[in-house]
Short mmCIF file of C-alpha atoms and ligand atoms in Angstrom, two decimals:
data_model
loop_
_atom_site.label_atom_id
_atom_site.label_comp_id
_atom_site.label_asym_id
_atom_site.label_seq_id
_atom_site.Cartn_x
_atom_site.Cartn_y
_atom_site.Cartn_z
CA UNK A 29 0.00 0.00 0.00
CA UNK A 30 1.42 3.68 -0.43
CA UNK A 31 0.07 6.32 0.75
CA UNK A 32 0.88 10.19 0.00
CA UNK A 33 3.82 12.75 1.03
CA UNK A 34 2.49 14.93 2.77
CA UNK A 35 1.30 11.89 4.99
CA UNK A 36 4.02 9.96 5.17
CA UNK A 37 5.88 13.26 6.32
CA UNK A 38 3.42 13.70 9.46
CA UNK A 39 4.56 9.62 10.44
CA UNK A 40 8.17 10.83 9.67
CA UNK A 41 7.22 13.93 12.17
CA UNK A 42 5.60 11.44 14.98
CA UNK A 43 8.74 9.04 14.24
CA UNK A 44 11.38 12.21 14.62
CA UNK A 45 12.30 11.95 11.14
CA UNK A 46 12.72 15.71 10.66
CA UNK A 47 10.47 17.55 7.99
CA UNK A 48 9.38 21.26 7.08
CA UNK A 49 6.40 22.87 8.35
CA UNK A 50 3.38 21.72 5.90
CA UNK A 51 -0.59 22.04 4.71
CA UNK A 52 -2.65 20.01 2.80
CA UNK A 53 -4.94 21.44 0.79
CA UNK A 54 -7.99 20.67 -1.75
CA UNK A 55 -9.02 23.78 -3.34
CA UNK A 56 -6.81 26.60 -4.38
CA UNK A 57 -8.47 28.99 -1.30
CA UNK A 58 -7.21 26.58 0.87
CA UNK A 59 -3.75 27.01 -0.56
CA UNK A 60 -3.78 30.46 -0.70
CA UNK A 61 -4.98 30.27 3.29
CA UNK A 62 -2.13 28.05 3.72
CA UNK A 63 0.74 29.88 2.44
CA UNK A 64 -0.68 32.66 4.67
CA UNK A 65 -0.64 30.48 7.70
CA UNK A 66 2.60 29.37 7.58
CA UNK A 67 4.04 32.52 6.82
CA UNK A 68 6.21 33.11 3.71
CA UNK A 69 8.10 34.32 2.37
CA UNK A 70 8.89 31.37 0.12
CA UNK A 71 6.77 28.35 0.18
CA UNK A 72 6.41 24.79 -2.22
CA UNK A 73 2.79 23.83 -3.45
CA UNK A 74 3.21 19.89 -4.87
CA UNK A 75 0.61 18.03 -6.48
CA UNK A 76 0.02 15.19 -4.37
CA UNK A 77 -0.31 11.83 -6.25
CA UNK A 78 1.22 8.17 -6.11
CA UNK A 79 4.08 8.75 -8.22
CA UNK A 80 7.40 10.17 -8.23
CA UNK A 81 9.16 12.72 -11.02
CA UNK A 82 6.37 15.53 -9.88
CA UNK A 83 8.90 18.53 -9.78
CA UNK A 84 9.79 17.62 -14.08
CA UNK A 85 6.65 16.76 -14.71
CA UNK A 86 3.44 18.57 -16.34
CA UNK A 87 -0.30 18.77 -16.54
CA UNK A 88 -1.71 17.62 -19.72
CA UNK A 89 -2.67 20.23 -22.19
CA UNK A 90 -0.51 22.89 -19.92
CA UNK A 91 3.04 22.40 -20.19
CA UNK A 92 3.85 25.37 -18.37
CA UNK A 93 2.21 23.73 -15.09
CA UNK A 94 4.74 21.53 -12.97
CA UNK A 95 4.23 19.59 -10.15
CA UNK A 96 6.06 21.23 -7.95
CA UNK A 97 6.50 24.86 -7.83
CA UNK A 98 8.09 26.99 -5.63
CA UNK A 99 5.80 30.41 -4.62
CA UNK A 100 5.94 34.00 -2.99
CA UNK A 101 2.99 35.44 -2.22
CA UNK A 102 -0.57 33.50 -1.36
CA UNK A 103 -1.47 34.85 -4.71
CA UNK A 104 1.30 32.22 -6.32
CA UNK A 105 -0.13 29.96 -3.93
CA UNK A 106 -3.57 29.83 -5.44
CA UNK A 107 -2.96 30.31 -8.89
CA UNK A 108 -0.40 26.79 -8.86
CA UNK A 109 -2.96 24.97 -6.76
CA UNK A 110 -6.02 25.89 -9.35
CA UNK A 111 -3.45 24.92 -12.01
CA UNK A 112 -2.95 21.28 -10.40
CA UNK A 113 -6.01 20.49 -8.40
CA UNK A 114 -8.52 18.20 -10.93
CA UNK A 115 -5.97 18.30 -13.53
CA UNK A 116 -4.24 15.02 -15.05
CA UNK A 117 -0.05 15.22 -14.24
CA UNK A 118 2.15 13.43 -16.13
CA UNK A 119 5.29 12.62 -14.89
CA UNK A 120 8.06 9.74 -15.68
CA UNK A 121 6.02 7.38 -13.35
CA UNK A 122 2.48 8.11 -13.95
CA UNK A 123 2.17 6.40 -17.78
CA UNK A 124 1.00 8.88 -20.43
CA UNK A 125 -2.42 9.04 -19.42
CA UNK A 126 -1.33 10.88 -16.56
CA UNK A 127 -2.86 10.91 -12.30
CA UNK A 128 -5.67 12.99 -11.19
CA UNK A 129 -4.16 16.19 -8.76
CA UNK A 130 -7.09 16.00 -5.80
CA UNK A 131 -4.43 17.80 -3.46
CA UNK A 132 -1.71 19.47 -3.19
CA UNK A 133 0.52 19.86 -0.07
CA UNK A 134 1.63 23.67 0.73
CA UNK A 135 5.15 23.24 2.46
CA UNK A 136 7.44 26.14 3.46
CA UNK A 137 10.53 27.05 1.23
CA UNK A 138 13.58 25.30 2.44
CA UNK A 139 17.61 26.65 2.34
CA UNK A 140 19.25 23.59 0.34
CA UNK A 141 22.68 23.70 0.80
CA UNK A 142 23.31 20.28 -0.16
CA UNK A 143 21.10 17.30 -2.41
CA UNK A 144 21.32 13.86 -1.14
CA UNK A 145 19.58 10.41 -1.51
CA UNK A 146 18.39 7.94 0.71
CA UNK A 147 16.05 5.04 0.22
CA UNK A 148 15.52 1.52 2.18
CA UNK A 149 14.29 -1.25 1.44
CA UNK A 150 14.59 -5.21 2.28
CA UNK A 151 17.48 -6.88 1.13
CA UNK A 152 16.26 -10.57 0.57
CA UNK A 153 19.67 -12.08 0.03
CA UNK A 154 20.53 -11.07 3.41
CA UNK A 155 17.30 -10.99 5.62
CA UNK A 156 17.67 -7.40 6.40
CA UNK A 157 16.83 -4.57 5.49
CA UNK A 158 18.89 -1.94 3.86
CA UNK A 159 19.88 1.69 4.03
CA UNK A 160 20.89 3.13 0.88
CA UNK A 161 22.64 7.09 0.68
CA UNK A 162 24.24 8.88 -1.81
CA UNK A 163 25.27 11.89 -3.20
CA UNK A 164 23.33 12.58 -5.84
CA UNK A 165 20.28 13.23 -4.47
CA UNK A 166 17.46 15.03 -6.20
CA UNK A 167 17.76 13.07 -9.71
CA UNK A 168 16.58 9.29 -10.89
CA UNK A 169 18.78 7.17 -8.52
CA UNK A 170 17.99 4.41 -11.37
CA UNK A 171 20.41 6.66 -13.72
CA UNK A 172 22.76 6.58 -10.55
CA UNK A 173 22.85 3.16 -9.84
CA UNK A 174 23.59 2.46 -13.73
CA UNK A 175 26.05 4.84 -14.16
CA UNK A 176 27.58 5.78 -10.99
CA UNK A 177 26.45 2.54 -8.79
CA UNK A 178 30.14 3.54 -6.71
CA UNK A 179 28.17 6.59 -5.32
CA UNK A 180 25.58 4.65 -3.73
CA UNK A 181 26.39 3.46 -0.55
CA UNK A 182 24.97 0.33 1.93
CA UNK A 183 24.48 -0.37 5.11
CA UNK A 184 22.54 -3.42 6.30
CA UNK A 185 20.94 -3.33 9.38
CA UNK A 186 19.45 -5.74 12.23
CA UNK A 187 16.12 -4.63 12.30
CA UNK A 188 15.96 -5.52 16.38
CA UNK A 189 18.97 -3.40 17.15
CA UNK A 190 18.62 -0.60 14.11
CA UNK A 191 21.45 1.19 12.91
CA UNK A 192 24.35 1.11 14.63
CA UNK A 193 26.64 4.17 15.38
CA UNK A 194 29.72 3.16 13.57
CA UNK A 195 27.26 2.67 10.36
CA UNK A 196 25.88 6.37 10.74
CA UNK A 197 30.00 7.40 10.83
CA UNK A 198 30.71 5.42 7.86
CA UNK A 199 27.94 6.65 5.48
CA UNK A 200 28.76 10.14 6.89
CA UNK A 201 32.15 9.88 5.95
CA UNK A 202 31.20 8.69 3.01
CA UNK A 203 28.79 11.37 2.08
CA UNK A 204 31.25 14.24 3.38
CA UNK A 205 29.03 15.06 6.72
CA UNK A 206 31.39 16.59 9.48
CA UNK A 207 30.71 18.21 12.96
CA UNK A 208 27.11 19.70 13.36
CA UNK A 209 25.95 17.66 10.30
CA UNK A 210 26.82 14.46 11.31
CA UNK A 211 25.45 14.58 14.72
CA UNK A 212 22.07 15.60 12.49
CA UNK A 213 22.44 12.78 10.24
CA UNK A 214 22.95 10.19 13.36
CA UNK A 215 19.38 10.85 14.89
CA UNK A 216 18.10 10.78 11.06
CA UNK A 217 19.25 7.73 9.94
CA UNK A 218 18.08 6.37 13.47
CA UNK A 219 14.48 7.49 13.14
CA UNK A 220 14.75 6.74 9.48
CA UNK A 221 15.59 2.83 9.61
CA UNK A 222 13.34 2.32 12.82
CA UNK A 223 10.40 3.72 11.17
CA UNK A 224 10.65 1.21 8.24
CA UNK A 225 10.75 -1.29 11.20
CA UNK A 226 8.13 -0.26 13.40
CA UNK A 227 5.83 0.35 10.27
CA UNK A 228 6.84 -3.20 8.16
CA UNK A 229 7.92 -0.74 5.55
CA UNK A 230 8.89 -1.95 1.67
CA UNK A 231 9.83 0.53 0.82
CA UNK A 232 11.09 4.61 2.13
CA UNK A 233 12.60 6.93 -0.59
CA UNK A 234 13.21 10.60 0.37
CA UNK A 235 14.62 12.20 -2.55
CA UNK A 236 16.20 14.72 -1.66
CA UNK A 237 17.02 14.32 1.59
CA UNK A 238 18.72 18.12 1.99
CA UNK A 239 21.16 19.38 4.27
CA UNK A 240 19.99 23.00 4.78
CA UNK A 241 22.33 26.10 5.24
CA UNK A 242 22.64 25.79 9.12
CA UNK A 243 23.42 22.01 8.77
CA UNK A 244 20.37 20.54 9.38
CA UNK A 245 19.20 17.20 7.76
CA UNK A 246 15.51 17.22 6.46
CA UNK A 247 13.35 15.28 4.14
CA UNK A 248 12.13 16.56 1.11
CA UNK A 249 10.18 14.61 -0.41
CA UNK A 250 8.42 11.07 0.93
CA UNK A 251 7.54 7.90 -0.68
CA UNK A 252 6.48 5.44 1.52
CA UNK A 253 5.00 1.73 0.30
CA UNK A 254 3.91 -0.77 3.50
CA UNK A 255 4.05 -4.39 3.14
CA UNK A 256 0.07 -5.27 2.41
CA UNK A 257 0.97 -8.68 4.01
CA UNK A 258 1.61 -6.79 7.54
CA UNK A 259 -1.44 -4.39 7.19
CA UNK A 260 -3.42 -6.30 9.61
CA UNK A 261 -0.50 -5.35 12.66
CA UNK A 262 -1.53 -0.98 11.67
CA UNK A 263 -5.13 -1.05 11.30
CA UNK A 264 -4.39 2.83 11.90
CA UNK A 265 -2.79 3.14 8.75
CA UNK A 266 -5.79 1.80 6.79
CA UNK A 267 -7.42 5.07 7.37
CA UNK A 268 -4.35 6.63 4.57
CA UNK A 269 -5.49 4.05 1.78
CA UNK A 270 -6.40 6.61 -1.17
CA UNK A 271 -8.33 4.57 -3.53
CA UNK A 272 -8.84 6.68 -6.10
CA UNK A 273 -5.46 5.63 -6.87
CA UNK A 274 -5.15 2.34 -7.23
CA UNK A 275 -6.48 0.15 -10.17
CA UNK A 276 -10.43 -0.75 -9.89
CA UNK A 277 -10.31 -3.72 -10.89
CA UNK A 278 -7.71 -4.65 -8.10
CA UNK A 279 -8.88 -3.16 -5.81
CA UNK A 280 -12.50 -5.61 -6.86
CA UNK A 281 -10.26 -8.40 -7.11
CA UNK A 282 -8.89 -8.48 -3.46
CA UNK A 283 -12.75 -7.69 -1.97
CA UNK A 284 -13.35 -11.07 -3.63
CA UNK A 285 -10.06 -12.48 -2.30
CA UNK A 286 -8.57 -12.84 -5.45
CA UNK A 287 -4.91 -11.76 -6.20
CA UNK A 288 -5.22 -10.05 -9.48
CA UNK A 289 -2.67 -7.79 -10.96
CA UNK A 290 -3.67 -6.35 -14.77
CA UNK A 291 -1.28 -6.67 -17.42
CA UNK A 292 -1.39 -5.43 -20.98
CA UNK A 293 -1.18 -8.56 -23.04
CA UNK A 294 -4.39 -10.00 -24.41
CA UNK A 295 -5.08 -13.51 -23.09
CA UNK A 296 -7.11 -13.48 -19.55
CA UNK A 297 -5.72 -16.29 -17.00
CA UNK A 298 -7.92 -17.55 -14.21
CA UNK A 299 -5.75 -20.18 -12.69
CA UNK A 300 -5.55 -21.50 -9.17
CA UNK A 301 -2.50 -21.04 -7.16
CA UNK A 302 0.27 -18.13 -7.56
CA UNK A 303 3.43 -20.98 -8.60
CA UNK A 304 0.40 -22.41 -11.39
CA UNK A 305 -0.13 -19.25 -12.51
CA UNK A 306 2.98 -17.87 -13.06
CA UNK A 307 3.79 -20.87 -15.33
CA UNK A 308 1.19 -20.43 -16.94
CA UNK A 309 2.16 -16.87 -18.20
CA UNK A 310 5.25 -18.03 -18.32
CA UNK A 311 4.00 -20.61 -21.38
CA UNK A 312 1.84 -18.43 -23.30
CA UNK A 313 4.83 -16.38 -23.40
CA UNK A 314 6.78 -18.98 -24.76
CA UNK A 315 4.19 -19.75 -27.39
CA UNK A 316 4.14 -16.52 -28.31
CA UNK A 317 1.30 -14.89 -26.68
CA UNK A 318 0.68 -12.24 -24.02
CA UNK A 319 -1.13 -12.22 -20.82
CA UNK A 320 -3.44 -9.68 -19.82
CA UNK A 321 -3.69 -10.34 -15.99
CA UNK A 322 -1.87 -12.42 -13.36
CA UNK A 323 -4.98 -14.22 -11.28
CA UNK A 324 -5.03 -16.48 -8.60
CA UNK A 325 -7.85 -17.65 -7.49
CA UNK A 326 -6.60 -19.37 -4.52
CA UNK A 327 -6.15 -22.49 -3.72
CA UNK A 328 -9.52 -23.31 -2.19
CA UNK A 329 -11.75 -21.16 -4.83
CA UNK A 330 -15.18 -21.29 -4.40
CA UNK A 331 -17.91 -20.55 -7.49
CA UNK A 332 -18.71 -16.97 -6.18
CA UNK A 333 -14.86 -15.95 -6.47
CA UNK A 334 -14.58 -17.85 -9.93
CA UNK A 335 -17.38 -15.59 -11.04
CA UNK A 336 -16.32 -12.79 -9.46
CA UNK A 337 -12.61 -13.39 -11.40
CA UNK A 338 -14.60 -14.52 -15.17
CA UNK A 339 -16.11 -10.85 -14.34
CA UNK A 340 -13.52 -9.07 -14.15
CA UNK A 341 -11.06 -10.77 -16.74
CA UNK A 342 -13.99 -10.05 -18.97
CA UNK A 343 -14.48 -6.59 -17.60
CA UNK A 344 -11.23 -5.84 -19.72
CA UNK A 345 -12.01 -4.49 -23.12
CA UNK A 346 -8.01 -6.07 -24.51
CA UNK A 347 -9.11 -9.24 -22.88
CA UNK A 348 -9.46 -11.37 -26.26
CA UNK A 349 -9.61 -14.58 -24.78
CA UNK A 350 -9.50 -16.64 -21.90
CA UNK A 351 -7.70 -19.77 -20.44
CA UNK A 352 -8.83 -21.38 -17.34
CA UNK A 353 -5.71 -23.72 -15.80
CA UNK A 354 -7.27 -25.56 -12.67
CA UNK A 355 -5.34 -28.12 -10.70
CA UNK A 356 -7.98 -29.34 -8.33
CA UNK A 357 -6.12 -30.04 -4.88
CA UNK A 358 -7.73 -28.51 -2.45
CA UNK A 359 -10.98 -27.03 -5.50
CA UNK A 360 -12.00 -29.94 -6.72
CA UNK A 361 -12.58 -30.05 -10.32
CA UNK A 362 -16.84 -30.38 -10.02
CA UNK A 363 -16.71 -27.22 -8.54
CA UNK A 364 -14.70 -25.11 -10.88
CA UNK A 365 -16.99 -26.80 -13.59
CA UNK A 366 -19.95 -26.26 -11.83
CA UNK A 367 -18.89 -22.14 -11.43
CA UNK A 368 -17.56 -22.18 -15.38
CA UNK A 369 -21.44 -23.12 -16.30
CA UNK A 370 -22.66 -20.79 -13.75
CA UNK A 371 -20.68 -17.70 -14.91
CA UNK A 372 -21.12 -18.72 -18.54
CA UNK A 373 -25.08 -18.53 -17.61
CA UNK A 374 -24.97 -15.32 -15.63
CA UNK A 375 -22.01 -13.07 -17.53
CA UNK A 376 -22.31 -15.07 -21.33
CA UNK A 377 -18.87 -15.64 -22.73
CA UNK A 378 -18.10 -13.59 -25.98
CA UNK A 379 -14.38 -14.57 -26.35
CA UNK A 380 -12.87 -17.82 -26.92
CA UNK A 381 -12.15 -20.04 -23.52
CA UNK A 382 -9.81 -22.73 -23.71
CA UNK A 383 -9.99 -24.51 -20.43
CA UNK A 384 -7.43 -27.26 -19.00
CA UNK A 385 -8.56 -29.32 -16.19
CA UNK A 386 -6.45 -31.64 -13.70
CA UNK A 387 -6.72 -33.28 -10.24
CA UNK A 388 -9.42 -33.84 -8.14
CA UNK A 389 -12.66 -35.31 -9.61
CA UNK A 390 -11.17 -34.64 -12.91
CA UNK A 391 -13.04 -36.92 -14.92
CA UNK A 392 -16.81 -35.84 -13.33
CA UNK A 393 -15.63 -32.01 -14.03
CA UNK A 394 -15.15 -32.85 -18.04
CA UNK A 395 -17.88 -34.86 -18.14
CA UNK A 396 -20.06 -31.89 -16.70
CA UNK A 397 -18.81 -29.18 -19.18
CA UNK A 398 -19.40 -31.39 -22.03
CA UNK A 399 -22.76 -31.96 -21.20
CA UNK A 400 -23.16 -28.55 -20.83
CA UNK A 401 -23.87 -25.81 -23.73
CA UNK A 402 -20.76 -23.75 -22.71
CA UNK A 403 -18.94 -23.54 -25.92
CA UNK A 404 -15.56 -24.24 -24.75
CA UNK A 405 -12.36 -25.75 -26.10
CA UNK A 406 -10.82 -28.46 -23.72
CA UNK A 407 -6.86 -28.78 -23.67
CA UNK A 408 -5.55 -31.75 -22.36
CA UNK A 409 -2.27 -30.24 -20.70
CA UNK A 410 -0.85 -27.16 -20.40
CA UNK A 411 1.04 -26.82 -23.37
CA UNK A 412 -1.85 -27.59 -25.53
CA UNK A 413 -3.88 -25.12 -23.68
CA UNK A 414 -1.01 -22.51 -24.13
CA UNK A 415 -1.18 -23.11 -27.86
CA UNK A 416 -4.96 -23.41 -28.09
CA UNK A 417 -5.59 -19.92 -26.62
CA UNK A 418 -2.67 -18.02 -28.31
CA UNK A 419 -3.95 -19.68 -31.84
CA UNK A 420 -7.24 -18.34 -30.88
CA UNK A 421 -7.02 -14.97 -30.15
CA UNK A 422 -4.98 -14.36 -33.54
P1 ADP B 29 9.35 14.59 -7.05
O1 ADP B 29 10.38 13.60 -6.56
O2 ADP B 29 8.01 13.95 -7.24
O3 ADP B 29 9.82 15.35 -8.25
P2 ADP B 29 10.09 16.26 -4.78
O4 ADP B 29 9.34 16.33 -3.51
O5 ADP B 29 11.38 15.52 -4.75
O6 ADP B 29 9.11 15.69 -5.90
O7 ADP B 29 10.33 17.75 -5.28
C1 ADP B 29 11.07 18.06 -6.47
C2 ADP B 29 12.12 19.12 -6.20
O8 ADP B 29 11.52 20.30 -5.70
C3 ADP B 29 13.12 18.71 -5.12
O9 ADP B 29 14.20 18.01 -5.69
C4 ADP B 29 13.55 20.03 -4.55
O10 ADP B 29 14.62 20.58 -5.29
C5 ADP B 29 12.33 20.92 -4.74
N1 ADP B 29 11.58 21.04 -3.46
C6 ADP B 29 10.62 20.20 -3.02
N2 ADP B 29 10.13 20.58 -1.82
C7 ADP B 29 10.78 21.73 -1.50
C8 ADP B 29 10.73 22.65 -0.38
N3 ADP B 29 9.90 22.47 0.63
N4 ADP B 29 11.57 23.71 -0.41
C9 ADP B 29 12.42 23.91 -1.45
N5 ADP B 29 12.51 23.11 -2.52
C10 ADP B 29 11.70 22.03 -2.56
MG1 MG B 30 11.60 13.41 -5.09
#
């Protein structure tokens, strides 16, 4: 789940993660009160959506509009929130079609002395999770890590103990933080790594993290992404979910309890079980087609959820076809038959269906679709079914 800056900077503020003075607002009054209330004379206004590259990018159809611009009087302040506020910005991240502005977050001005970059996430290989700085803050750390990777520098951390003080003096030394500075950067990096742990973080990105003209270390900018598996521990964070950003047909998919991610290939998959179904995109790839969605099911799928996943596969207007791989283990294969004539009944199939069948009550399950008037086309493994499908939606 992410959720937006300006509220991952008030948990940075609860955590002691330092960050400027800040107001969110919705219309471009609000803004203008804003800039007023925190008192000038420079302030930021910055759209607020789920996606980074806001300060280079633009609103459609008004090029001169960024992201992220820097005002002086509350007059500024309301003319570049009515400029963001309902309108589509593009940036590197959002796609073409661009993110809705509903917000934007009205921040006071800030006296960058210096740009730097830090970012953690989990390390697999090692278990732990990782702290990542460097020195070129404030531009596309992928560009960094392909051409400069020596400038980004590591520390791995025991997320029971947190960082350690002879880490914080190696990345400072590193990053050229002395005296005042480093003493800043020791209570950051602190706060920094034991919010990720306290909050079962994926992922924290402040880019730029700034040292200021007094010395001072502050975040910038905040992109925060919590593990959806460890949601249920911060029931308080649920409260930040901003729908109107994520995908709709997700966000249907996981009501159902189905884990559906859309793709932009052209061949649905309704398959049970995440390994089974990545193979099986893994095959139509290899026989040359494209999936349009990763869905599992779930192991124990009942016929509400299989309709529930026929309508949404089939909610997609690139969705030419679809193949249905079952392995009944734990479904058996009755039931999945049972729900394909059910869904056929109640959503009417307009696109070819190739459907491969295996495991438990196998033989009952083929018998029932053939008897059946859903016009399907059986595969007898996986590989045929792969080449079935792809063939048909040519
Ligand atoms: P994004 O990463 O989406 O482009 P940022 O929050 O990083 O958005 O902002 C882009 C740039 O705008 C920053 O690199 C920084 O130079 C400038 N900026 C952002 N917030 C402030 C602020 N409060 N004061 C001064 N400059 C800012
Ligand atoms: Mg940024």
């Amino acid at each position: 789940m992410k959720i937006h800056e300006f509220q991952g900077k008030q948990l940075f503020r609860q955590a002691g993660v330092p960050v400027l003075d800040g107001i969110v607002a919705s219309t471009a009054d609000e803004a203008a009160a804003a800039y007023k209330k925190l008192g000038g004379p420079i302030a930021v206004v910055k759209a607020q959506i789920h996606a980074g590259g806001r300060g280079k990018g633009t609103v459609i159809d008004n090029p001169e509009q960024k992201g992220v611009v820097i005002v002086k009087s509350a007059e500024q302040a309301r003319a570049a929130a009515k400029g963001l506020i309902d309108k589509k910005l593009v940036t590197i991240q959002t796609g073409p079609e661009g993110k809705t502005v509903n917000r934007v977050f009205v921040e006071a001005g800030c006296d960058i002395a210096r740009e730097l970059y830090l970012g953690i996430i989990i390390d697999r290989a090692a278990c732990k999770p990782v702290l990542m700085v460097s020195t070129e803050g404030g531009v596309e750390i992928e560009a960094v890590a392909e051409k400069n990777p020596e400038l980004i520098f590591k520390e791995r951390y025991n997320p029971a103990y947190g960082i350690d003080a002879f880490q914080v003096r190696k990345l400072c030394k590193k990053l050229g933080i002395s005296g005042e500075g480093a003493k800043s950067a020791a209570k950051f990096f602190k706060a920094v790594g034991q919010f990720f742990v306290d909050y079962d973080c994926s992922m924290v990105e402040i880019n730029p993290l700034v040292i200021t003209g007094d010395g001072k270390m502050i975040a910038l900018d905040a992109k925060i992404t919590f593990d959806d598996n460890a949601l249920f521990r911060h029931k308080d964070l649920l409260d930040l979910r901003d729908w109107s950003e994520e995908e709709p047909s997700e966000v249907r998919a996981s009501d159902a309890g189905l884990s559906y991610v859309k793709l932009d290939g052209n061949i649905g998959c309704l398959v049970n079980g995440a390994g089974l179904a990545m193979s099986t995109m893994d095959i139509i790839k290899y026989h040359g087609g494209n999936p349009a969605n990763f869905l599992d099911v779930g192991g124990g799928a009942n016929a509400q959820q299989v309709t529930e996943a026929f309508r949404i596969l089939l909610s997609d207007p690139n969705c030419k076809g679809v193949l249905v791989n079952i392995f009944g283990g734990i479904a058996r294969c009755t039931t999945i038959a049972a729900a394909l004539i059910e869904a056929s009944k109640t959503i009417g199939f307009k696109v070819p269906l190739v459907v491969r069948l295996e495991g438990t009550e196998v033989e009952e399950g083929r018998k029932m679709l053939e008897e059946s008037d859903v016009d399907i086309i059986s595969a007898v493994d996986i590989t045929d079914a792969a080449k079935k499908i792809v063939a048909a939606v040519q």
